[in-house]
Amino acid sequence: MVKRQLPNPQELLQLMQFKAPTLNPTDRRLEKALTIADLRHIAKRRTPRAPFDYTDGSAEGEISLARARQAFQDVEFHPSILRNVPEVDTSTTVLGGTSSMPFGIAPTGFTRMMQTEGEIAGSGAAGAAGIPFTLSTLGTTSIEDVKAANPRGRNWFQLYVLRDRSISYGLVERAAKAGFDTLFFTVDTPVAGARLRDKRAGFSIPPQLTLSTVINAIPRPAWWINFLTTPTLEFASLTSTGGTVGDLIEQAMDPTISFEDLETIRAMWPGKIMVKGVQTLEDAKLLADTGIDGIVLSNHGGRQLDRAPIPFHLLPSVVQELGADMEIHLDTGIMNGADIVASVALGADFALVGRAYLYGLMAGGRRGVDKTISILRSEIERTMKLLEVATVDELNPSHVTQLSRLQPIAKPVADAAEAMTAGKPKTVPANRPARTAKA
Ligand SMILES: Cc1cc2nc3c(=O)[nH]c(=O)nc-3n(C[C@H](O)[C@H](O)[C@H](O)COP(=O)(O)O)c2cc1C
């Protein structure tokens, strides 16, 4: 028999202490977001289809991005126990300076189109959180305005080498003059990837009104009010170069860029220099001899070559060969602070987040980016606490296993031949008989 009693008025009063409602609608929206996926959901509701899909989508069948995200989900963590870790320190040293966490904001083009506060929100939020912000060559806020928005924080500049090289050289000089401490030289865009969602959504830069965009706009008035009442979208660091937005995008994709361009830019740039978009161990090795400070293993968030290597899978072999020679950063697919912890454990010095930042921006402008950073921060802290690891430096490969669902069917012949001559045959998947390498 359950024992019953009359309700106690004291207890009832306590139960009825309702939380004061949050009056600000942006804060109210953001309060409900517990994960980056939740921010994506809010972003999708608030942003017209074309800019949302431009951000959310990737190239061709979107396989690269899906695989990169899957690879992070396929992490198995190995926690330690009884290590007495009441607090964790998430700070790290990157490219000669500090960062309060082992990630920064990746460069993204046309950011004010996602939400009108764009790079000002991104750089301001990054500065306030003590992490670096990267401005794209195709950014919609100028080098100087980003510096003004984040005067004491670390600003990095991403360079596309334009067909007209003199434009890029001018940008390099301006970024150095404005005190940006690192240059990211992007190398994975010889031509534009095929973003099929953009074609299907009738997307154009700058956005154009069609019947379907008008219909799509009706439930998203805030975005349109912002768009129509704020300065025109333009590549803000390139306004003096002339040409339409389309001309400039065309300029930024140049299949003739080469190691000579890297050499020229490296000689011009006074700060640290990274190459972004490295996708094979062979290229990483070549770059290690060029005097750069490091590389970003990246497939551009899956927006260029579809079915490109998964950066997180490439990471251990690159770290093993080159980790002592230069910094190894990584991006593509990061949706959770635990993805960053796993990357650092496998030897990455730093990670960059692209869409996670843009989902926050679309969900709530500056406050949305703050929310992205705070979600990632709490996930990093919690994962480190659960692993019982007190500092970023203590993370190591023993904390992570990469569970494998995709395995190469066979090693490339040249690779196998090299292994045979070295007398240590590489593992051949069990379902394939070992082959004798051709002479
Ligand atoms: C909308 C969008 C625009 C981007 N623009 C640039 C760019 O201008 N320059 C660049 O080097 N990378 C650019 N990237 C790639 C990012 O820097 C980064 O490599 C990628 O977003 C990482 O993957 P993630 O979005 O899964 O975090 C862009 C990515 C997105 C999503």
Short mmCIF file of C-alpha atoms and ligand atoms in Angstrom, two decimals:
data_model
loop_
_atom_site.label_atom_id
_atom_site.label_comp_id
_atom_site.label_asym_id
_atom_site.label_seq_id
_atom_site.Cartn_x
_atom_site.Cartn_y
_atom_site.Cartn_z
CA MET A 1 0.00 0.00 0.00
CA VAL A 2 1.31 3.46 -0.94
CA LYS A 3 1.21 5.83 2.03
CA ARG A 4 -0.66 9.06 1.17
CA GLN A 5 -0.83 12.50 2.79
CA LEU A 6 -2.33 15.92 2.10
CA PRO A 7 -0.12 18.09 -0.15
CA ASN A 8 2.28 20.19 1.90
CA PRO A 9 1.72 23.91 1.02
CA GLN A 10 5.44 24.68 1.55
CA GLU A 11 6.46 22.00 -0.97
CA LEU A 12 3.81 23.18 -3.41
CA LEU A 13 5.11 26.76 -3.20
CA GLN A 14 8.63 25.56 -3.94
CA LEU A 15 7.43 23.61 -6.93
CA MET A 16 5.63 26.68 -8.23
CA GLN A 17 8.71 28.93 -8.36
CA PHE A 18 8.49 29.40 -12.11
CA LYS A 19 11.58 30.63 -13.91
CA ALA A 20 11.17 34.18 -15.21
CA PRO A 21 10.57 34.00 -18.97
CA THR A 22 13.39 35.17 -21.24
CA LEU A 23 12.02 38.25 -22.99
CA ASN A 24 14.60 38.67 -25.73
CA PRO A 25 13.47 36.43 -28.61
CA THR A 26 17.05 35.70 -29.79
CA ASP A 27 18.10 34.62 -26.31
CA ARG A 28 14.92 32.59 -25.98
CA ARG A 29 15.72 30.76 -29.21
CA LEU A 30 19.34 30.17 -28.34
CA GLU A 31 18.56 28.93 -24.83
CA LYS A 32 16.95 25.87 -26.36
CA ALA A 33 20.07 24.93 -28.32
CA LEU A 34 22.13 22.29 -26.55
CA THR A 35 24.21 21.16 -29.52
CA ILE A 36 25.56 22.49 -32.81
CA ALA A 37 22.92 20.34 -34.52
CA ASP A 38 20.25 22.29 -32.58
CA LEU A 39 21.78 25.58 -33.82
CA ARG A 40 21.67 24.20 -37.36
CA HIS A 41 17.98 23.46 -36.90
CA ILE A 42 17.26 27.04 -35.75
CA ALA A 43 19.43 28.42 -38.56
CA LYS A 44 17.45 26.47 -41.13
CA ARG A 45 14.15 27.89 -39.86
CA ARG A 46 15.42 31.47 -39.96
CA THR A 47 17.45 31.64 -43.16
CA PRO A 48 16.12 31.54 -46.72
CA ARG A 49 16.79 28.29 -48.48
CA ALA A 50 19.46 29.53 -50.90
CA PRO A 51 21.93 30.98 -48.33
CA PHE A 52 21.22 28.14 -45.89
CA ASP A 53 21.93 25.50 -48.53
CA TYR A 54 25.01 27.38 -49.73
CA THR A 55 26.37 27.05 -46.18
CA ASP A 56 25.07 23.62 -45.24
CA GLY A 57 25.73 21.94 -48.58
CA SER A 58 28.88 20.58 -50.11
CA ALA A 59 29.97 19.27 -53.50
CA GLU A 60 28.42 16.67 -55.85
CA GLY A 61 26.89 13.86 -53.77
CA GLU A 62 28.07 15.49 -50.48
CA ILE A 63 29.93 12.26 -49.66
CA SER A 64 33.14 13.92 -48.37
CA LEU A 65 31.30 15.89 -45.71
CA ALA A 66 29.10 12.97 -44.65
CA ARG A 67 32.15 10.70 -44.33
CA ALA A 68 34.11 13.31 -42.36
CA ARG A 69 31.25 13.70 -39.87
CA GLN A 70 30.82 9.93 -39.69
CA ALA A 71 34.53 9.50 -38.96
CA PHE A 72 34.12 11.63 -35.84
CA GLN A 73 31.07 9.64 -34.78
CA ASP A 74 33.16 6.50 -35.17
CA VAL A 75 35.56 7.59 -32.43
CA GLU A 76 35.88 5.36 -29.41
CA PHE A 77 37.27 7.18 -26.35
CA HIS A 78 39.27 5.41 -23.65
CA PRO A 79 38.85 7.23 -20.33
CA SER A 80 41.25 6.96 -17.44
CA ILE A 81 39.85 6.63 -13.91
CA LEU A 82 40.79 7.72 -10.38
CA ARG A 83 43.15 10.46 -11.64
CA ASN A 84 41.84 13.26 -9.40
CA VAL A 85 41.07 15.88 -12.08
CA PRO A 86 38.73 18.50 -10.56
CA GLU A 87 39.49 21.15 -13.21
CA VAL A 88 40.69 21.13 -16.80
CA ASP A 89 42.76 23.70 -18.68
CA THR A 90 41.68 23.83 -22.33
CA SER A 91 44.24 26.45 -23.38
CA THR A 92 46.98 25.74 -25.89
CA THR A 93 49.79 27.36 -27.80
CA VAL A 94 49.29 27.69 -31.53
CA LEU A 95 51.46 29.38 -34.15
CA GLY A 96 53.48 31.25 -31.56
CA GLY A 97 50.56 32.56 -29.51
CA THR A 98 47.90 31.35 -27.13
CA SER A 99 44.34 30.23 -27.64
CA SER A 100 41.92 29.51 -24.81
CA MET A 101 40.82 26.35 -26.63
CA PRO A 102 42.36 24.13 -29.31
CA PHE A 103 40.15 25.51 -32.10
CA GLY A 104 39.57 28.69 -34.04
CA ILE A 105 37.10 30.01 -36.60
CA ALA A 106 37.73 28.88 -40.19
CA PRO A 107 37.69 31.34 -43.09
CA THR A 108 34.35 31.55 -44.87
CA GLY A 109 33.42 33.62 -47.89
CA PHE A 110 30.34 35.79 -48.19
CA THR A 111 29.58 35.49 -44.50
CA ARG A 112 27.27 38.52 -44.20
CA MET A 113 24.91 36.74 -46.56
CA MET A 114 24.28 34.06 -43.92
CA GLN A 115 23.38 36.74 -41.37
CA THR A 116 24.08 40.41 -41.67
CA GLU A 117 26.48 40.69 -38.69
CA GLY A 118 28.85 38.33 -40.52
CA GLU A 119 32.54 38.60 -39.75
CA ILE A 120 32.01 41.34 -37.16
CA ALA A 121 30.06 38.82 -35.08
CA GLY A 122 32.59 36.07 -35.77
CA SER A 123 35.70 38.05 -34.93
CA GLY A 124 34.10 39.78 -31.93
CA ALA A 125 32.93 36.47 -30.46
CA ALA A 126 36.29 34.80 -31.14
CA GLY A 127 38.18 37.69 -29.50
CA ALA A 128 35.90 37.62 -26.45
CA ALA A 129 36.44 33.86 -26.08
CA GLY A 130 40.21 34.10 -26.60
CA ILE A 131 40.35 32.01 -29.78
CA PRO A 132 41.64 33.07 -33.23
CA PHE A 133 39.40 34.27 -36.07
CA THR A 134 40.26 33.72 -39.74
CA LEU A 135 39.05 36.21 -42.36
CA SER A 136 38.59 34.93 -45.94
CA THR A 137 39.85 36.73 -49.04
CA LEU A 138 36.20 36.51 -50.10
CA GLY A 139 34.98 37.91 -46.77
CA THR A 140 32.25 40.53 -46.63
CA THR A 141 34.02 42.65 -44.01
CA SER A 142 37.34 44.28 -44.81
CA ILE A 143 40.69 43.42 -43.25
CA GLU A 144 40.72 46.75 -41.42
CA ASP A 145 37.14 46.43 -40.11
CA VAL A 146 37.84 42.95 -38.74
CA LYS A 147 40.87 44.33 -36.94
CA ALA A 148 38.66 47.09 -35.48
CA ALA A 149 36.07 44.51 -34.34
CA ASN A 150 38.72 42.31 -32.71
CA PRO A 151 41.53 44.72 -31.82
CA ARG A 152 43.17 42.69 -29.06
CA GLY A 153 42.35 39.17 -30.26
CA ARG A 154 44.23 37.08 -32.79
CA ASN A 155 43.21 37.62 -36.40
CA TRP A 156 44.38 35.32 -39.19
CA PHE A 157 44.01 35.97 -42.91
CA GLN A 158 43.14 33.36 -45.55
CA LEU A 159 44.60 34.04 -48.96
CA TYR A 160 43.31 32.98 -52.34
CA VAL A 161 45.97 33.64 -54.93
CA LEU A 162 43.94 35.46 -57.56
CA ARG A 163 44.59 35.21 -61.29
CA ASP A 164 45.76 38.80 -61.11
CA ARG A 165 48.58 38.14 -58.63
CA SER A 166 49.05 41.82 -57.80
CA ILE A 167 45.64 41.88 -56.06
CA SER A 168 46.71 39.06 -53.73
CA TYR A 169 50.04 40.72 -53.01
CA GLY A 170 48.14 43.88 -52.02
CA LEU A 171 45.98 41.85 -49.61
CA VAL A 172 49.05 40.26 -48.06
CA GLU A 173 50.51 43.70 -47.38
CA ARG A 174 47.26 45.02 -45.90
CA ALA A 175 46.81 42.01 -43.61
CA ALA A 176 50.39 42.34 -42.35
CA LYS A 177 49.93 46.07 -41.78
CA ALA A 178 46.71 45.47 -39.84
CA GLY A 179 48.55 43.11 -37.49
CA PHE A 180 47.11 39.77 -38.63
CA ASP A 181 49.65 37.26 -37.28
CA THR A 182 49.15 34.26 -39.60
CA LEU A 183 48.39 33.71 -43.28
CA PHE A 184 46.48 30.64 -44.49
CA PHE A 185 47.26 29.92 -48.13
CA THR A 186 44.32 27.90 -49.52
CA VAL A 187 45.33 25.38 -52.19
CA ASP A 188 42.28 23.18 -52.82
CA THR A 189 40.34 25.42 -55.21
CA PRO A 190 41.90 25.12 -58.69
CA VAL A 191 38.31 25.26 -59.91
CA ALA A 192 35.00 25.57 -58.09
CA GLY A 193 33.46 22.36 -56.72
CA ALA A 194 30.01 21.47 -58.05
CA ARG A 195 27.57 22.64 -55.39
CA LEU A 196 24.42 21.06 -56.75
CA ARG A 197 22.17 22.40 -53.99
CA ASP A 198 23.06 25.93 -55.11
CA LYS A 199 21.98 25.15 -58.65
CA ARG A 200 18.75 23.56 -57.46
CA ALA A 201 17.93 26.47 -55.11
CA GLY A 202 18.60 29.04 -57.86
CA PHE A 203 21.35 30.44 -55.67
CA SER A 204 23.38 33.34 -56.90
CA ILE A 205 25.95 35.70 -55.41
CA PRO A 206 24.67 38.30 -54.73
CA PRO A 207 21.17 36.89 -54.00
CA GLN A 208 18.53 37.56 -56.65
CA LEU A 209 14.79 37.69 -56.22
CA THR A 210 12.78 35.09 -58.13
CA LEU A 211 9.23 33.90 -57.52
CA SER A 212 10.45 30.96 -55.45
CA THR A 213 12.86 33.09 -53.36
CA VAL A 214 10.00 35.51 -52.61
CA ILE A 215 7.73 32.64 -51.49
CA ASN A 216 10.57 31.22 -49.40
CA ALA A 217 11.14 34.66 -47.84
CA ILE A 218 7.66 35.03 -46.39
CA PRO A 219 8.27 33.01 -43.20
CA ARG A 220 11.80 34.48 -42.78
CA PRO A 221 11.19 38.24 -42.58
CA ALA A 222 14.09 39.06 -40.22
CA TRP A 223 16.72 37.86 -42.69
CA TRP A 224 15.18 39.93 -45.50
CA ILE A 225 14.78 43.05 -43.36
CA ASN A 226 18.46 42.72 -42.42
CA PHE A 227 19.46 42.10 -46.01
CA LEU A 228 17.54 45.06 -47.41
CA THR A 229 18.45 47.59 -44.72
CA THR A 230 22.20 47.00 -44.35
CA PRO A 231 25.10 47.79 -46.71
CA THR A 232 25.25 45.85 -49.99
CA LEU A 233 27.02 42.50 -49.87
CA GLU A 234 30.45 42.73 -51.41
CA PHE A 235 33.92 41.24 -51.07
CA ALA A 236 34.91 44.00 -48.72
CA SER A 237 38.70 43.65 -48.97
CA LEU A 238 38.47 43.69 -52.77
CA THR A 239 36.31 46.75 -53.40
CA SER A 240 39.14 48.78 -54.92
CA THR A 241 40.03 46.08 -57.46
CA GLY A 242 36.98 46.57 -59.66
CA GLY A 243 34.90 43.84 -61.31
CA THR A 244 31.63 42.31 -60.28
CA VAL A 245 31.26 39.78 -57.48
CA GLY A 246 31.06 37.05 -60.16
CA ASP A 247 34.30 38.27 -61.77
CA LEU A 248 36.06 38.14 -58.43
CA ILE A 249 34.92 34.58 -57.68
CA GLU A 250 36.21 33.61 -61.13
CA GLN A 251 39.52 35.33 -60.27
CA ALA A 252 39.86 33.41 -57.00
CA MET A 253 39.82 29.99 -58.68
CA ASP A 254 43.09 29.59 -60.53
CA PRO A 255 44.24 26.17 -61.72
CA THR A 256 47.75 27.51 -62.40
CA ILE A 257 48.77 28.23 -58.80
CA SER A 258 51.91 26.35 -57.92
CA PHE A 259 54.77 25.89 -55.45
CA GLU A 260 56.35 29.03 -56.96
CA ASP A 261 53.37 31.10 -55.80
CA LEU A 262 53.78 29.65 -52.33
CA GLU A 263 57.45 30.61 -52.37
CA THR A 264 56.63 34.19 -53.44
CA ILE A 265 53.97 34.66 -50.78
CA ARG A 266 56.12 33.07 -48.09
CA ALA A 267 58.88 35.56 -48.88
CA MET A 268 56.43 38.49 -48.68
CA TRP A 269 54.66 37.53 -45.45
CA PRO A 270 56.34 38.56 -42.19
CA GLY A 271 54.30 36.30 -39.87
CA LYS A 272 53.47 32.60 -39.68
CA ILE A 273 52.25 30.87 -42.83
CA MET A 274 50.10 27.77 -43.18
CA VAL A 275 48.96 25.84 -46.26
CA LYS A 276 45.26 24.97 -46.06
CA GLY A 277 43.74 22.11 -48.01
CA VAL A 278 46.43 19.40 -47.81
CA GLN A 279 44.95 16.00 -48.63
CA THR A 280 47.78 13.49 -48.99
CA LEU A 281 50.81 12.47 -46.96
CA GLU A 282 52.98 12.94 -50.06
CA ASP A 283 52.01 16.61 -50.41
CA ALA A 284 52.45 17.14 -46.67
CA LYS A 285 56.02 15.83 -47.00
CA LEU A 286 56.74 18.13 -49.96
CA LEU A 287 55.44 21.11 -48.01
CA ALA A 288 57.56 20.30 -44.96
CA ASP A 289 60.61 21.29 -47.01
CA THR A 290 59.25 24.68 -48.09
CA GLY A 291 59.84 26.59 -44.85
CA ILE A 292 56.16 27.02 -43.96
CA ASP A 293 54.97 26.82 -40.36
CA GLY A 294 52.35 24.16 -40.86
CA ILE A 295 49.47 22.68 -42.82
CA VAL A 296 45.73 22.30 -42.47
CA LEU A 297 44.48 18.85 -43.35
CA SER A 298 41.21 19.84 -44.96
CA ASN A 299 38.98 19.09 -47.90
CA HIS A 300 37.32 22.49 -47.66
CA GLY A 301 34.38 21.09 -45.72
CA GLY A 302 33.63 18.72 -48.61
CA ARG A 303 32.92 21.65 -50.91
CA GLN A 304 35.54 20.91 -53.56
CA LEU A 305 36.53 17.36 -54.61
CA ASP A 306 33.84 14.96 -53.49
CA ARG A 307 35.08 11.62 -52.05
CA ALA A 308 38.36 13.31 -51.11
CA PRO A 309 40.33 11.78 -48.20
CA ILE A 310 38.84 12.26 -44.74
CA PRO A 311 41.19 14.69 -42.91
CA PHE A 312 40.64 12.97 -39.56
CA HIS A 313 41.72 9.63 -41.08
CA LEU A 314 44.75 11.20 -42.72
CA LEU A 315 45.83 12.78 -39.44
CA PRO A 316 47.71 9.95 -37.65
CA SER A 317 50.03 9.14 -40.57
CA VAL A 318 50.84 12.83 -41.19
CA VAL A 319 51.49 13.43 -37.49
CA GLN A 320 53.71 10.38 -37.29
CA GLU A 321 55.85 11.53 -40.24
CA LEU A 322 55.83 15.30 -39.82
CA GLY A 323 54.41 16.23 -36.41
CA ALA A 324 57.84 17.17 -35.11
CA ASP A 325 58.61 19.39 -38.14
CA MET A 326 55.58 21.65 -38.39
CA GLU A 327 52.13 22.33 -36.97
CA ILE A 328 49.35 20.06 -38.16
CA HIS A 329 45.86 21.54 -38.07
CA LEU A 330 42.65 19.90 -39.20
CA ASP A 331 39.13 20.81 -40.26
CA THR A 332 36.05 19.39 -41.99
CA GLY A 333 33.13 17.77 -40.23
CA ILE A 334 33.55 19.12 -36.70
CA MET A 335 30.15 19.35 -35.03
CA ASN A 336 31.06 18.65 -31.41
CA GLY A 337 33.80 19.66 -28.98
CA ALA A 338 34.56 15.97 -28.55
CA ASP A 339 35.58 15.87 -32.26
CA ILE A 340 38.22 18.50 -31.42
CA VAL A 341 39.41 16.54 -28.37
CA ALA A 342 39.74 13.39 -30.50
CA SER A 343 41.73 15.30 -33.14
CA VAL A 344 44.12 16.72 -30.56
CA ALA A 345 44.53 13.28 -28.96
CA LEU A 346 45.62 11.93 -32.35
CA GLY A 347 48.22 14.66 -32.69
CA ALA A 348 46.51 17.68 -34.27
CA ASP A 349 47.87 20.95 -32.91
CA PHE A 350 44.68 22.80 -33.64
CA ALA A 351 41.27 22.54 -35.33
CA LEU A 352 39.17 24.97 -37.35
CA VAL A 353 35.37 25.10 -37.41
CA GLY A 354 33.44 26.44 -40.40
CA ARG A 355 29.80 25.47 -40.43
CA ALA A 356 29.48 25.14 -36.64
CA TYR A 357 30.26 28.88 -36.51
CA LEU A 358 27.95 29.74 -39.39
CA TYR A 359 25.01 27.80 -37.92
CA GLY A 360 25.38 29.88 -34.74
CA LEU A 361 25.62 33.06 -36.81
CA MET A 362 22.44 32.25 -38.76
CA ALA A 363 20.64 31.23 -35.56
CA GLY A 364 21.32 34.47 -33.69
CA GLY A 365 24.04 36.78 -35.06
CA ARG A 366 26.77 37.60 -32.53
CA ARG A 367 24.93 35.90 -29.68
CA GLY A 368 24.57 32.82 -31.85
CA VAL A 369 28.33 32.68 -32.46
CA ASP A 370 28.88 33.12 -28.71
CA LYS A 371 26.55 30.17 -28.26
CA THR A 372 28.49 28.02 -30.76
CA ILE A 373 31.70 28.72 -28.89
CA SER A 374 30.14 28.05 -25.49
CA ILE A 375 28.63 24.73 -26.67
CA LEU A 376 31.99 23.61 -28.06
CA ARG A 377 33.74 24.80 -24.91
CA SER A 378 31.48 22.83 -22.59
CA GLU A 379 31.80 19.73 -24.78
CA ILE A 380 35.60 20.01 -24.76
CA GLU A 381 35.70 20.53 -20.99
CA ARG A 382 33.27 17.73 -20.28
CA THR A 383 35.06 15.27 -22.57
CA MET A 384 38.42 16.11 -20.97
CA LYS A 385 36.93 15.71 -17.48
CA LEU A 386 35.39 12.37 -18.40
CA LEU A 387 38.69 11.22 -19.89
CA GLU A 388 40.31 12.51 -16.66
CA VAL A 389 42.81 14.58 -18.57
CA ALA A 390 43.76 17.92 -16.99
CA THR A 391 45.48 19.67 -19.93
CA VAL A 392 45.41 19.64 -23.71
CA ASP A 393 49.03 18.41 -23.75
CA GLU A 394 48.07 15.29 -21.82
CA LEU A 395 45.72 14.12 -24.59
CA ASN A 396 47.40 11.36 -26.59
CA PRO A 397 46.58 8.52 -28.99
CA SER A 398 45.85 6.12 -26.13
CA HIS A 399 42.63 8.07 -25.53
CA VAL A 400 41.15 7.38 -28.97
CA THR A 401 40.49 4.51 -31.33
CA GLN A 402 39.24 5.32 -34.82
CA LEU A 403 36.68 2.60 -35.51
CA SER A 404 36.83 1.78 -39.15
CA ARG A 405 33.88 1.22 -41.43
CA LEU A 406 35.65 2.20 -44.66
CA GLN A 407 38.86 0.40 -45.54
CA PRO A 408 40.85 0.60 -48.74
CA ILE A 409 40.29 -2.55 -50.80
CA ALA A 410 43.96 -2.67 -51.72
CA LYS A 411 46.99 -0.49 -51.27
CA PRO A 412 48.24 1.39 -54.33
CA VAL A 413 50.78 -0.76 -56.17
CA ALA A 414 53.67 1.69 -55.66
CA ASP A 415 53.04 1.77 -51.92
CA ALA A 416 52.86 -2.02 -51.67
CA ALA A 417 56.04 -2.38 -53.72
CA GLU A 418 57.88 -0.02 -51.40
CA ALA A 419 56.71 -1.99 -48.35
CA MET A 420 57.80 -5.30 -49.89
CA THR A 421 61.30 -4.04 -50.62
CA ALA A 422 61.54 -2.63 -47.11
CA GLY A 423 60.83 -6.18 -45.92
CA LYS A 424 57.73 -5.25 -43.92
CA PRO A 425 54.61 -5.97 -45.93
CA LYS A 426 51.75 -3.65 -45.04
CA THR A 427 48.50 -5.12 -43.78
CA VAL A 428 46.33 -6.38 -46.58
CA PRO A 429 42.63 -6.59 -45.73
CA ALA A 430 41.63 -10.13 -44.76
CA ASN A 431 39.20 -10.51 -47.67
CA ARG A 432 41.97 -10.00 -50.25
CA PRO A 433 44.90 -12.32 -50.86
CA ALA A 434 48.31 -10.64 -50.66
CA ARG A 435 49.55 -9.78 -54.13
CA THR A 436 53.10 -9.87 -55.25
CA ALA A 437 54.02 -6.36 -56.35
CA LYS A 438 54.74 -5.97 -60.04
CA ALA A 439 58.30 -5.18 -60.84
C1 LIG B 1 30.01 28.70 -46.55
C2 LIG B 1 31.46 28.36 -46.56
C3 LIG B 1 32.36 29.23 -47.17
C4 LIG B 1 33.73 28.91 -47.17
N1 LIG B 1 34.60 29.80 -47.72
C5 LIG B 1 35.94 29.55 -47.66
C6 LIG B 1 36.89 30.51 -48.12
O1 LIG B 1 36.54 31.58 -48.57
N2 LIG B 1 38.21 30.18 -48.04
C7 LIG B 1 38.64 28.99 -47.53
O2 LIG B 1 39.86 28.73 -47.47
N3 LIG B 1 37.77 28.08 -47.06
C8 LIG B 1 36.43 28.34 -47.10
N4 LIG B 1 35.56 27.43 -46.59
C9 LIG B 1 36.05 26.19 -45.98
C10 LIG B 1 36.29 26.39 -44.48
O3 LIG B 1 37.38 27.26 -44.26
C11 LIG B 1 36.61 25.06 -43.78
O4 LIG B 1 37.65 24.42 -44.46
C12 LIG B 1 35.39 24.15 -43.72
O5 LIG B 1 34.21 24.87 -43.50
C13 LIG B 1 35.58 23.12 -42.62
O6 LIG B 1 34.53 22.22 -42.58
P1 LIG B 1 33.26 22.37 -41.59
O7 LIG B 1 32.36 23.38 -42.21
O8 LIG B 1 32.67 21.00 -41.57
O9 LIG B 1 33.78 22.82 -40.23
C14 LIG B 1 34.18 27.71 -46.58
C15 LIG B 1 33.27 26.87 -45.97
C16 LIG B 1 31.92 27.18 -45.94
C17 LIG B 1 30.98 26.24 -45.24
#
